[in-house]
Amino acid sequence: MIGQLRLLSRRIKGVVQCTRKFSEFLQLSPETSDALQHNRPLVALESTIITHGMPYPENIRTAVEVEGIIRKNGATPATVAILKGKVHIGLTSEQLEELACDENTIKTSRRDFPVVLGKKLSGGTTVSGTMIAAHKVGIPVFVTGGIGGVHRGAEKSMDISTDLTELGRTPVAVVCAGVKSILDIGRTLEYLETQGVCVASYGNSFDFPAFFTPKSGFTAPYNVLDPTEAAKLIDSSLSFGVGSGMLIAVPIPEEHAAAGEVIEQAIQQAVMEAQARSITGKDVTPFILQRVNELTEGQSLQANIALIKNNADIGSKIAIELSALRKQKIDRNIKQDLGSNSQSSNCKIQVSSSNQIVNGKKTNLKRLHPQTMFDSDKDVKMSGSISTHRSYGTECPANPPEMSNGGSSFSGRPVVVGGSNVDFVTTIPRSVIPNGGRSNVEIANTMLAQLLRPDGGTYSGEVRQSYGGVGRNIADGLARLGCNPFFISAVGRDINGDALLNSCRHMDIQGVARPDGHSTATYNATLWPTGELMLGSGYMYIHGWITPDYISTFEETISQAPIVCIDGNISAKAIEHTCDLCSKYRIPVWFEPTEMHHARKPFQTRAFEYITFTSPNRDELRAMARATGIGDAVSTSDQRQLSEQDILDECISLCQHLVEYIPNIIVTLGKYGVLVFRDKQGPFMCERGNTTKMETALSAYHYPVCFDDSPVDIVSVSGAGDSLVAAMVYGIIHGYDPHMCVKAGLLAARQSLQFHQAIPPTLSPNLMNVQDIEKLMSWKPTRLL
């Protein structure tokens, strides 16, 4: 929990950080990427100053000196530019030189991105363009010389800089020297107010600066005295989610303000010359700056350089204060959260690298070894009342410690990496099904032929919307069980995404990315009247945003987890990378295949070497076995005639091969229950390139669906497997023996059958009481091997 909360400050900078290397149009420099990864303050810089604002070599010299000022203060500069159709955030010295010497770069604002990117051109980003790029990777502070504004005579020309509208819709704080006097400053301030932009002057005066002069004759609506006050304004805007940018107007240093009157006269002359030459649009500002520099014999250029350096000095200090402020807020949350956990659980919790103190007693549970976490031949003791279940030869906690809000004897909390979907479920009504609504293989073809003909007709069925995704479901189940899981996923910025996240209010969704321009995953399932799946289809492309780079953002959280659950919706590379991280920190991994095509993914890389648990159904088990080089134990043509014993024999045969790769296999068998096949003496984790196995001690147990009370009406079976996994993971991290873990899972699955929701709203830690589970399922599993 500690590591996860400290990581929140990184995520506050923006879950949109996911775009930084996932888009074909974005490229971060190593320095920028490292600063984002380690939560160090960054300052974005524009590049039109280099490409269009100053002559060579002053442009490259100024760019290097400005970056040097930012670094000296302790922040990381991130100059934004487009090079050959790719937006670079952070430039090398060679790239800066190339940009400074290139006379063919395009001045790139929001409207120009499609052309410059599409044609793979190079461009200097304006205030607007730089804000867009900075926001996409989560950089909240941007330093520039000055912003564009409302041009004089705009009531006729409608010439208004896109910088102003960008400030109204992109939450980035812009530190600058105000607006140039060639513009209509009064109307510019009015337009910023209309756009909802907070404008504050910096220093001891409310005077709004006019670039070369500290006073424009207009006042700013607000004022900040120092970097700390400015950081507080930015933090409050970002935390509340206002959605617009902020303008911090810094006056030019006094030693350069004396030349303001001379420069102002030159500006007026340059404006008249521009009008005489019919220079308009984005060409006006570069012309005037160049002409003013000529008329003032370089005084304006020196003043321009001075104010940019001053802005960089102040802007970097604001970024540093903002970073420190957000870290302080996280630290306060840690203390409050730990304090509330201690009170709610009535125990003292201290976290250290070597042990924990629970209820005043020192324990030695740094992290559970998988064979300790799921081994009936070893004792697992947790603090609290212990009752011995002699029939299983293992001790289980009668009242296991709850993980409410992350509080337990573990230093971390479970992590789930996987998909989030909006599900649309169609159930065929019993009244139109032959044989009284029975759904079995014998009538399948008849139903499909009679009811689902591709003739353009509409057929009867009950349609419901719900929220799913295997990863989301497992995280939902763990949250309802009080485990406070950390969930890593992606949903779109659309109505479906809003609704899905609204359904997850009881969960921590800080790890859920919301990239622009992508739709939330949707899944359409058609069910038999009994609730079993007939067929399904899905649109899942957004899961491609859960990449290795995005997952790495949460490495510290993963390093503290007692277990990490991965679903098959993410890519094979993302699965492998997550397994690599877990191997690095010796964290057990549970892989949930999700469906038979995804089940093969761990074997497309070497991820399987680090997976400790997997929970396939029969189809997924066959797919996994085929991926390792073995065919089905029973041919497809014979499957419809299989008895329960045939099914168990087939699964055992497949598991005997698959267990060489994954030591704990939990096969879900629908109405026939669960088969658990284990290699109890397998190694904790294989090193890469080393698949040597110890002498095995294989076991296979069959757990039927059998409860010592009345049967339940089945509404839907779609969430039973995910509920089973969530409850088993709960049992593992609370020290239950393997038999009790499976029974807890079966109980949760049974609850799920009674609801349309994948995870039953009735699921809670109270259902996981060992004695109650034992009363409902007093039988012993059948050992088959």
Coordinates of C-alpha atoms in Angstrom, one line a residue, residues 265-278 287-288:
Q265 CA 8.2 52.9 -30.6
A266 CA 9.9 50.4 -32.9
I267 CA 6.9 48.0 -32.5
Q268 CA 4.5 50.7 -33.7
Q269 CA 6.6 51.4 -36.8
A270 CA 6.9 47.6 -37.5
V271 CA 3.1 47.3 -37.3
M272 CA 2.6 50.0 -39.9
E273 CA 5.1 48.4 -42.2
A274 CA 3.4 45.0 -41.9
Q275 CA 0.1 46.6 -42.8
A276 CA 1.7 48.4 -45.8
R277 CA 3.1 45.1 -47.0
S278 CA -0.2 43.2 -46.5
F287 CA 8.0 39.8 -39.2
I288 CA 7.4 42.3 -36.5

